[in-house]
Short mmCIF file of C-alpha atoms in Angstrom, two decimals:
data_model
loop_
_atom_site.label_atom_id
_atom_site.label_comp_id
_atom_site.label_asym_id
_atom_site.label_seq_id
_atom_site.Cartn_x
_atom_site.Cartn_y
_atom_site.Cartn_z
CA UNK A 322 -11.76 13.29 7.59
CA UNK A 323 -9.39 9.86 7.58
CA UNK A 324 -6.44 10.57 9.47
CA UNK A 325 -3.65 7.85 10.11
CA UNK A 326 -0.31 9.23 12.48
CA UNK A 327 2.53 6.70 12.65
CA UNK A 328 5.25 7.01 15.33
CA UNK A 329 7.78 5.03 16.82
CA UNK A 330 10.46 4.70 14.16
CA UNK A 331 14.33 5.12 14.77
CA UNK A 332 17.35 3.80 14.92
CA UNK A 333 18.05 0.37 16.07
CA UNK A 334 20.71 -1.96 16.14
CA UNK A 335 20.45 -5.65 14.51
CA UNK A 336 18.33 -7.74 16.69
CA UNK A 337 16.83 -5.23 18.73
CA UNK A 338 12.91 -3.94 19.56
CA UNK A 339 10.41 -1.28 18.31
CA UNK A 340 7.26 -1.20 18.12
CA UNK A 341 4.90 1.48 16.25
CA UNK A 342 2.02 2.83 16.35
CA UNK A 343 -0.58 4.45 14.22
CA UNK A 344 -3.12 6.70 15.80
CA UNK A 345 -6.39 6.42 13.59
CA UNK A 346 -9.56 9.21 13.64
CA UNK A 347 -12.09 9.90 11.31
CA UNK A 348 -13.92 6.68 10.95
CA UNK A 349 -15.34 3.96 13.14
CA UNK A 350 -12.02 2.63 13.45
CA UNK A 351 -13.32 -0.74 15.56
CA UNK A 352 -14.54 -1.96 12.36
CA UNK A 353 -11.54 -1.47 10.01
CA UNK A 354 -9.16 -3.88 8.84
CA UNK A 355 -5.85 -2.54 9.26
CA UNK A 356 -2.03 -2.85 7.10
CA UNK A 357 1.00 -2.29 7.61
CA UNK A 358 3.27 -1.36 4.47
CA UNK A 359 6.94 -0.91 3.91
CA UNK A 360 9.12 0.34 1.59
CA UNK A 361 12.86 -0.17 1.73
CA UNK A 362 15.25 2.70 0.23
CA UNK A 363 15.20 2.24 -3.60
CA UNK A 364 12.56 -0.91 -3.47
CA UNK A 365 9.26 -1.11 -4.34
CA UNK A 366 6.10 -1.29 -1.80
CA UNK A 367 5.72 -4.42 0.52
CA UNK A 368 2.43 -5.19 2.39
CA UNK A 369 4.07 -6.49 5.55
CA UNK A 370 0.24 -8.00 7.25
CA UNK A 371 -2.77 -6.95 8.34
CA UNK A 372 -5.26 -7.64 11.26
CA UNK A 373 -8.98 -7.57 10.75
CA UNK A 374 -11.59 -6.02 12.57
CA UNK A 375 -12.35 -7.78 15.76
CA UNK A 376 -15.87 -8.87 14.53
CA UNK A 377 -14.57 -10.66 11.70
CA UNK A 378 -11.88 -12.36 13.68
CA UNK A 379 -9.53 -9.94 14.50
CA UNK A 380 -6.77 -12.46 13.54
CA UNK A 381 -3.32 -10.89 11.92
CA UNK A 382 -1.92 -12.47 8.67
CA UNK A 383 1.75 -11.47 7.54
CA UNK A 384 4.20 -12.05 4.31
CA UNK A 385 6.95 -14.93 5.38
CA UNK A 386 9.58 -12.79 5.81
CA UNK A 387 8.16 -11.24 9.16
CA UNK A 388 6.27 -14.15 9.92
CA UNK A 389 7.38 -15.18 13.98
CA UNK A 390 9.30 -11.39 14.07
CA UNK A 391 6.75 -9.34 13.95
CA UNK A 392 3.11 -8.72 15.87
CA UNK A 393 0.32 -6.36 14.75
CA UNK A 394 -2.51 -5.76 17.40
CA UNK A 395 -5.34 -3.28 17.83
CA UNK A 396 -6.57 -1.29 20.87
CA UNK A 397 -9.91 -0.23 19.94
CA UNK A 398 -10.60 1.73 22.45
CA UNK A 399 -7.49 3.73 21.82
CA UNK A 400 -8.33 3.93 18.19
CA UNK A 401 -4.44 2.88 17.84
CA UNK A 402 -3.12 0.02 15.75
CA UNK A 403 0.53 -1.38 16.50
CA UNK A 404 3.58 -3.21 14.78
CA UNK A 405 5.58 -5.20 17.47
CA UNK A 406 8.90 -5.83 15.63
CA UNK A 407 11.22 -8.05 17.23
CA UNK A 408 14.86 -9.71 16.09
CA UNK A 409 15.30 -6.68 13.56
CA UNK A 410 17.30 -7.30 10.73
CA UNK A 411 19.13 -4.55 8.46
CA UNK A 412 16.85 -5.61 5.58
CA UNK A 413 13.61 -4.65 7.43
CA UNK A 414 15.16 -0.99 6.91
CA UNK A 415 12.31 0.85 5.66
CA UNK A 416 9.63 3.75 6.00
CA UNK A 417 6.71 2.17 7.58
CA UNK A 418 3.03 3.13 6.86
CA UNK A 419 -0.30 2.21 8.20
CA UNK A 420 -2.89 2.06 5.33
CA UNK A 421 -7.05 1.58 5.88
CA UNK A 422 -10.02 1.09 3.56
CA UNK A 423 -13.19 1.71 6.29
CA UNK A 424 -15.09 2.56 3.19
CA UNK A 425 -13.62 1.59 -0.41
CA UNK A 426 -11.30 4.43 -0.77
CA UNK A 427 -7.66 3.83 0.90
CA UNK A 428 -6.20 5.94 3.39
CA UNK A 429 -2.49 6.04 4.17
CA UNK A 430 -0.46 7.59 6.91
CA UNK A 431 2.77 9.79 6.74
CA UNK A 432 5.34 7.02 7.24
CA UNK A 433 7.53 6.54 9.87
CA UNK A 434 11.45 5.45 9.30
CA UNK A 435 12.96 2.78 10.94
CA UNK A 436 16.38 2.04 10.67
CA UNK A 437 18.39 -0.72 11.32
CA UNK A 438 22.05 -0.30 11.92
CA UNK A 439 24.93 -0.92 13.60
CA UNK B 441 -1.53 -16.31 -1.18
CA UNK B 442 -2.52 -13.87 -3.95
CA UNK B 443 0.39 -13.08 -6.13
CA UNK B 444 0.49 -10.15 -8.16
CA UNK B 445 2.16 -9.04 -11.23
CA UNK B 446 2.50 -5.81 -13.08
CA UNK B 447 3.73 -5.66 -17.16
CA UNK B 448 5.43 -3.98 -18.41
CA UNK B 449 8.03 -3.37 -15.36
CA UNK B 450 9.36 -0.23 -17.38
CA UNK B 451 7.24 1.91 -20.31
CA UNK B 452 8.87 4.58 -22.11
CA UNK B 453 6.59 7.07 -23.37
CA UNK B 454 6.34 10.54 -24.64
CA UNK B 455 4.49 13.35 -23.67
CA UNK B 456 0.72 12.73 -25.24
CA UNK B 457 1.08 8.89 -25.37
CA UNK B 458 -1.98 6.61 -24.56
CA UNK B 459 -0.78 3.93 -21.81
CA UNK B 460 -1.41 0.85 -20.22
CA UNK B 461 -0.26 -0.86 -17.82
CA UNK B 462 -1.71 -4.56 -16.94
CA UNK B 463 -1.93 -6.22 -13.26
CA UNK B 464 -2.92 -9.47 -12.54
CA UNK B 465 -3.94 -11.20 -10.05
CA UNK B 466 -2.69 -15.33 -9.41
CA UNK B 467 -6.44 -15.94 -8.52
CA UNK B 468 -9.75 -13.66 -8.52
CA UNK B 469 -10.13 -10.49 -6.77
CA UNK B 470 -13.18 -9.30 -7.74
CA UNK B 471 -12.46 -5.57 -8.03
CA UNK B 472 -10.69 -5.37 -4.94
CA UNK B 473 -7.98 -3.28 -6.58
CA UNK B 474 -5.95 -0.09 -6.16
CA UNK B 475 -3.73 2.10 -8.26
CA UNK B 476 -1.27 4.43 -7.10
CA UNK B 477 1.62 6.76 -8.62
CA UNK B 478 4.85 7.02 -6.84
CA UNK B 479 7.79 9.78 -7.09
CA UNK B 480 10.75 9.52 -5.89
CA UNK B 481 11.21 10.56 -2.12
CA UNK B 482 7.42 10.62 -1.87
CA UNK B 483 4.34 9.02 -0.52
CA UNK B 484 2.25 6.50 -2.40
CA UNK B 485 -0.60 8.88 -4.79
CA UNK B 486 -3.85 6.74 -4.94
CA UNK B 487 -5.45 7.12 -8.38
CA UNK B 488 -7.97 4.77 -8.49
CA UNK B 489 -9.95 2.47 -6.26
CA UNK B 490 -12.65 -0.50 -6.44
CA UNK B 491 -10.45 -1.11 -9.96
CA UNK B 492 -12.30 1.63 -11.64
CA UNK B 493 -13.73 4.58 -9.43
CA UNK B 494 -11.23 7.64 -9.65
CA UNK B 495 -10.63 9.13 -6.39
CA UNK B 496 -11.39 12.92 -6.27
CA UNK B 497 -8.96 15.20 -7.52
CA UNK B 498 -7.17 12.66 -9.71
CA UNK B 499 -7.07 14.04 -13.48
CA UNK B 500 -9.48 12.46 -15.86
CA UNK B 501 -6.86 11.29 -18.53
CA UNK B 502 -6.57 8.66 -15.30
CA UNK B 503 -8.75 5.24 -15.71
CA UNK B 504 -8.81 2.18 -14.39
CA UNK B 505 -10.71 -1.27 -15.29
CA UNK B 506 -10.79 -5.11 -15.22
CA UNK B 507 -12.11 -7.37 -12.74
CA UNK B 508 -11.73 -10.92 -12.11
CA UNK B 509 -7.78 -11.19 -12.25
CA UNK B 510 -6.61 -8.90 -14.81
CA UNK B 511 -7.01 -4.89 -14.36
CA UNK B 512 -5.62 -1.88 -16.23
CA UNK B 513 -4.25 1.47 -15.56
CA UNK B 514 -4.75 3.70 -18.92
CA UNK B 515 -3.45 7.44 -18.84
CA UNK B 516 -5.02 8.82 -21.93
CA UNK B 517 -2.67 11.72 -22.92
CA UNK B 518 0.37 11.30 -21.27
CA UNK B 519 1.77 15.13 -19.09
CA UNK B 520 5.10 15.41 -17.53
CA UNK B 521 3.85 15.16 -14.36
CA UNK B 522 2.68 11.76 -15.13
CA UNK B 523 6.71 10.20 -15.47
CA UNK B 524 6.59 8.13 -12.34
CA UNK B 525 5.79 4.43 -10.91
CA UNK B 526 2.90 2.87 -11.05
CA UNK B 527 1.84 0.26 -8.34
CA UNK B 528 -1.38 -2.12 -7.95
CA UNK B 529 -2.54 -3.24 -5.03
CA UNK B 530 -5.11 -6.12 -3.89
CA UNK B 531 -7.29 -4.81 -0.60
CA UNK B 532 -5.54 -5.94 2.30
CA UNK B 533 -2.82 -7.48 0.60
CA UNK B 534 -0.03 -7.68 -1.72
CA UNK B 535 1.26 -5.20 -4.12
CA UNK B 536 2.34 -5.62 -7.57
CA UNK B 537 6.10 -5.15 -8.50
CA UNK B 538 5.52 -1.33 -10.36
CA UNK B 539 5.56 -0.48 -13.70
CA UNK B 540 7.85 2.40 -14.08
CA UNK B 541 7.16 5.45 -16.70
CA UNK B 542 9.94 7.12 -18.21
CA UNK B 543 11.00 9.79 -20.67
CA UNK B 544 11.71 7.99 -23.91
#
């Protein structure tokens, strides 16, 4: 069975650090490419990047708003994907979620908050 | 980047309506393409993936098809537990805006 775990959300002030993690199991997680999604209170769902599997480049893409902010890396042998977030701004207030397709059917994780407030 | 869009943003309906909802894609996707329901305070629900295969458990009155860069979500018969949003989603990438169903 798929299972995805965030963790690492919380409260943060403007401009400050967090970085989250997603514990994967299930599948052969070295060969999954690997989201991140947000969605702000009241908004609609944002794909914040992805990084693919290392042996099709492992490379990260993100939308422009996180672009230079934020870093999402792999440990494989942890089966554990990450979101560095850096400079936080109040707008990146959201519930965060780690999302997979190993096979064609999508997989999502609980969500983990992170807030960011004065 | 692939854009998507979602019409109608809002579709008011009544119990034992036939809907659709249309995404499209700025450029072709094949059928790399997810639907999902939303309720307020809740996760994502996915529906359908690969455009068109139901995921298990999902009611029938729930299809999906296209390919290309223009998809649709149909719900058959309309229930009252179907009043929600809808989203699409391109593998790996962006998600379209939501098409929200109401009582009307």
């Amino acid at each position: 069975e798929v299972q995805l775990v965030e963790s690492g959300g919380g409260l943060v002030k403007p401009g400050g650090s967090l970085k989250l993690s997603c514990a994967a199991s299930g599948f052969t997680f070295s060969n999954a490419w690997m989201s991140w999604v947000r969605q702000a209170p009241g908004k609609g769902l944002e794909w914040v990047g992805r990084i693919k599997a290392k042996t099709d480049g492992g490379t990260a893409d993100y939308i422009a708003p996180v672009k230079g902010r934020f870093t999402i890396s792999r440990d494989d042998s942890k089966n554990t994907l990450y979101l560095q977030m850096n400079s936080l701004k109040t707008e990146d207030t959201a519930v965060y979620y780690c999302i997979t397709n190993p096979y064609y059917e999508i997989y999502w994780g609980q969500g983990t908050l992170v807030t960011v407030s004065s | 980047d692939i854009q998507m869009t979602q019409s109608p943003s809002t579709l008011s309906a009544s119990v034992g309506d036939r809907v659709t909802i249309t995404c499209r894609a700025s450029q072709s996707i094949s059928t790399w393409l997810a639907w999902y329901q939303q309720k307020p305070g809740k996760a994502p629900k996915l529906l359908i993936y690969k455009a068109s295969t139901l995921k298990s458990g999902v009611p029938s009155r729930f299809s999906g098809s296209g390919s290309g860069t223009e998809f649709t979500l149909t719900i058959s018969s309309l229930q009252p537990d179907d009043f929600a949003t809808y989203y699409c989603q391109q593998y790996n990438n962006f998600f379209g805006p939501g098409t929200k169903v109401d009582i009307k």
